[in-house]
Amino acid sequence: RASYSTAAMPPEPPNPLCHLPHFVTGTYTRNATFLDDHEYGRALDCFVKGCADLLLTDDRGMMLMGKRKVHPQPDWWVLGGRMRAGDTVEESAGRNCKRETGLSIAPSRWQFVCCQTMVWQFRKQAPAGNGTADFGVIMTAQITAQERDAMNMCSEEYESFGWFVPETLIAPGADLKLHPVLHRGVTELVRKKTKDKLQVAVLETKSDAEVAALVRQLYGKTD
């Protein structure tokens, strides 16, 4: 019978509202299979691609986005890209972050924000009109001022980058109109603060009234 396990867990219990577990059954062996452009295009026609996307934040409460110049989303978007077989989403997030910002961020610093499925009319790879289907996971990590100053942004797929206040981006009447997936990601990034407070309140056995107030803040309307 094959053995199974989950990826290494942090010393404290993960927040079930902000956690994406990774299960390993048996012994998985990574491979170095490479697909040329034609093969990769055919693969995109047949399979849903897994993506580990990034919303980096900093000590000022700002969030980083990139303005892409290629399909499937040639506009403001998250950083990131496809996952590799065998990686945890944290490992893929770290690899994508290293490629696009030059920063090495350990897997333990990444936190889950949200996930969603997406289909796109166009893609970067030929034939562009065949589009692509993705399963995207958005992760976040807070970087230091020193790391922010040391960033070396990749311009291969982006024409510019910018730091934004997340709450401003999703406020009614915001100047910048976000793609619905990006809007959801930023919204969940903002809501994550309340989810983290809720977990602490439960673990510290706060009063039912305090817990209920946080749940209402997440899922309902306050007076």
GROMACS .gro file of C-alpha atoms in nm, residues 60-215:
model
  156
   60ARG     CA    1   0.411   5.023   0.416
   61GLY     CA    2   0.093   4.823   0.351
   62MET     CA    3   0.142   4.851  -0.026
   63MET     CA    4   0.089   4.574  -0.281
   64LEU     CA    5   0.285   4.505  -0.601
   65MET     CA    6   0.124   4.451  -0.943
   66GLY     CA    7   0.268   4.426  -1.292
   67LYS     CA    8   0.129   4.562  -1.618
   68ARG     CA    9   0.167   4.277  -1.865
   69LYS     CA   10   0.234   4.329  -2.235
   70VAL     CA   11   0.145   3.976  -2.350
   71HIS     CA   12  -0.162   3.753  -2.344
   72PRO     CA   13  -0.359   3.614  -2.177
   73GLN     CA   14  -0.397   3.939  -1.977
   74PRO     CA   15  -0.211   4.235  -2.134
   75ASP     CA   16  -0.302   4.474  -1.852
   76TRP     CA   17  -0.251   4.507  -1.477
   77TRP     CA   18  -0.216   4.163  -1.324
   78VAL     CA   19  -0.053   3.955  -1.053
   79LEU     CA   20   0.306   3.837  -1.086
   80GLY     CA   21   0.367   3.465  -1.111
   81GLY     CA   22   0.328   3.183  -1.359
   82ARG     CA   23   0.284   2.811  -1.401
   83MET     CA   24   0.360   2.552  -1.136
   84ARG     CA   25   0.602   2.265  -1.188
   85ALA     CA   26   0.501   1.905  -1.129
   86GLY     CA   27   0.598   1.797  -0.778
   87ASP     CA   28   0.619   2.146  -0.629
   88THR     CA   29   0.409   2.269  -0.343
   89VAL     CA   30   0.235   2.593  -0.426
   90GLU     CA   31   0.476   2.768  -0.188
   91GLU     CA   32   0.776   2.630  -0.378
   92SER     CA   33   0.627   2.736  -0.710
   93ALA     CA   34   0.549   3.081  -0.570
   94GLY     CA   35   0.909   3.117  -0.457
   95ARG     CA   36   1.044   3.007  -0.796
   96ASN     CA   37   0.817   3.247  -0.983
   97CYS     CA   38   0.905   3.529  -0.745
   98LYS     CA   39   1.278   3.469  -0.798
   99ARG     CA   40   1.231   3.481  -1.176
  100GLU     CA   41   1.020   3.795  -1.182
  101THR     CA   42   1.165   4.002  -0.896
  102GLY     CA   43   1.507   3.855  -0.822
  103LEU     CA   44   1.405   3.792  -0.459
  104SER     CA   45   1.450   3.456  -0.286
  105ILE     CA   46   1.158   3.406  -0.048
  106ALA     CA   47   1.148   3.087   0.157
  107PRO     CA   48   0.839   2.862   0.128
  108SER     CA   49   0.754   2.925   0.494
  109ARG     CA   50   0.691   3.296   0.421
  110TRP     CA   51   0.420   3.236   0.162
  111GLN     CA   52   0.055   3.241   0.264
  112PHE     CA   53  -0.253   3.135   0.071
  113VAL     CA   54  -0.495   3.407  -0.043
  114CYS     CA   55  -0.746   3.242  -0.278
  115CYS     CA   56  -0.782   3.020  -0.583
  116GLN     CA   57  -1.002   3.018  -0.892
  117THR     CA   58  -1.041   2.866  -1.238
  118MET     CA   59  -1.005   3.079  -1.552
  119VAL     CA   60  -1.042   3.045  -1.927
  120TRP     CA   61  -0.892   3.297  -2.168
  121GLN     CA   62  -0.968   3.365  -2.533
  122PHE     CA   63  -0.601   3.434  -2.618
  123ARG     CA   64  -0.264   3.312  -2.499
  124LYS     CA   65   0.101   3.402  -2.556
  125GLN     CA   66   0.187   3.071  -2.727
  126ALA     CA   67   0.091   2.991  -3.087
  127PRO     CA   68  -0.176   2.950  -3.201
  128ALA     CA   69  -0.274   3.245  -2.979
  129GLY     CA   70  -0.643   3.219  -3.067
  130ASN     CA   71  -0.672   2.873  -2.909
  131GLY     CA   72  -0.670   3.038  -2.569
  132THR     CA   73  -0.584   2.868  -2.240
  133ALA     CA   74  -0.750   2.729  -1.927
  134ASP     CA   75  -0.590   2.785  -1.586
  135PHE     CA   76  -0.631   2.688  -1.224
  136GLY     CA   77  -0.477   2.982  -1.042
  137VAL     CA   78  -0.365   3.002  -0.680
  138ILE     CA   79  -0.280   3.346  -0.543
  139MET     CA   80  -0.017   3.357  -0.269
  140THR     CA   81   0.117   3.647  -0.067
  141ALA     CA   82   0.435   3.729   0.124
  142GLN     CA   83   0.541   4.048   0.300
  143ILE     CA   84   0.885   4.175   0.203
  144THR     CA   85   1.114   4.410   0.393
  145ALA     CA   86   1.226   4.755   0.284
  146GLN     CA   87   1.569   4.610   0.211
  147GLU     CA   88   1.418   4.342  -0.013
  148ARG     CA   89   1.205   4.601  -0.190
  149ASP     CA   90   1.515   4.808  -0.268
  150ALA     CA   91   1.697   4.498  -0.397
  151MET     CA   92   1.427   4.392  -0.643
  152ASN     CA   93   1.537   4.336  -1.003
  153MET     CA   94   1.215   4.322  -1.203
  154CYS     CA   95   1.188   4.104  -1.514
  155SER     CA   96   1.067   4.294  -1.818
  156GLU     CA   97   1.014   3.995  -2.049
  157GLU     CA   98   0.635   3.994  -2.006
  158TYR     CA   99   0.576   4.326  -1.826
  159GLU     CA  100   0.592   4.685  -1.943
  160SER     CA  101   0.579   4.835  -1.593
  161PHE     CA  102   0.525   4.763  -1.225
  162GLY     CA  103   0.356   4.957  -0.950
  163TRP     CA  104   0.288   4.961  -0.577
  164PHE     CA  105  -0.074   5.021  -0.474
  165VAL     CA  106  -0.284   5.045  -0.159
  166PRO     CA  107  -0.506   4.733  -0.176
  167GLU     CA  108  -0.804   4.893  -0.004
  168THR     CA  109  -0.799   5.182  -0.253
  169LEU     CA  110  -0.800   4.948  -0.552
  170ILE     CA  111  -1.126   4.780  -0.447
  171ALA     CA  112  -1.303   5.089  -0.312
  172PRO     CA  113  -1.625   5.193  -0.492
  173GLY     CA  114  -1.542   5.422  -0.782
  174ALA     CA  115  -1.173   5.329  -0.787
  175ASP     CA  116  -0.983   5.490  -1.075
  176LEU     CA  117  -0.818   5.166  -1.186
  177LYS     CA  118  -1.063   4.904  -1.316
  178LEU     CA  119  -0.929   4.561  -1.228
  179HIS     CA  120  -0.995   4.232  -1.405
  180PRO     CA  121  -1.253   4.037  -1.195
  181VAL     CA  122  -0.994   3.774  -1.097
  182LEU     CA  123  -0.749   4.042  -0.983
  183HIS     CA  124  -1.027   4.228  -0.802
  184ARG     CA  125  -1.117   3.907  -0.619
  185GLY     CA  126  -0.754   3.843  -0.529
  186VAL     CA  127  -0.705   4.192  -0.387
  187THR     CA  128  -1.035   4.167  -0.199
  188GLU     CA  129  -0.933   3.834  -0.044
  189LEU     CA  130  -0.592   3.977   0.042
  190VAL     CA  131  -0.764   4.255   0.238
  191ARG     CA  132  -1.008   4.009   0.399
  192LYS     CA  133  -0.719   3.785   0.500
  193LYS     CA  134  -0.637   4.027   0.782
  194THR     CA  135  -0.978   3.955   0.935
  195LYS     CA  136  -0.940   3.580   0.876
  196ASP     CA  137  -0.609   3.588   1.065
  197LYS     CA  138  -0.771   3.780   1.353
  198LEU     CA  139  -1.053   3.525   1.359
  199GLN     CA  140  -0.812   3.236   1.391
  200VAL     CA  141  -0.631   3.407   1.678
  201ALA     CA  142  -0.961   3.479   1.850
  202VAL     CA  143  -1.064   3.113   1.828
  203LEU     CA  144  -0.726   2.978   1.943
  204GLU     CA  145  -0.717   3.221   2.234
  205THR     CA  146  -1.077   3.129   2.323
  206LYS     CA  147  -1.205   3.484   2.297
  207SER     CA  148  -1.569   3.548   2.378
  208ASP     CA  149  -1.845   3.434   2.143
  209ALA     CA  150  -1.932   3.800   2.088
  210GLU     CA  151  -1.576   3.881   1.971
  211VAL     CA  152  -1.568   3.580   1.739
  212ALA     CA  153  -1.913   3.660   1.602
  213ALA     CA  154  -1.812   4.019   1.532
  214LEU     CA  155  -1.519   3.900   1.320
  215VAL     CA  156  -1.736   3.649   1.133
   0.00000   0.00000   0.00000
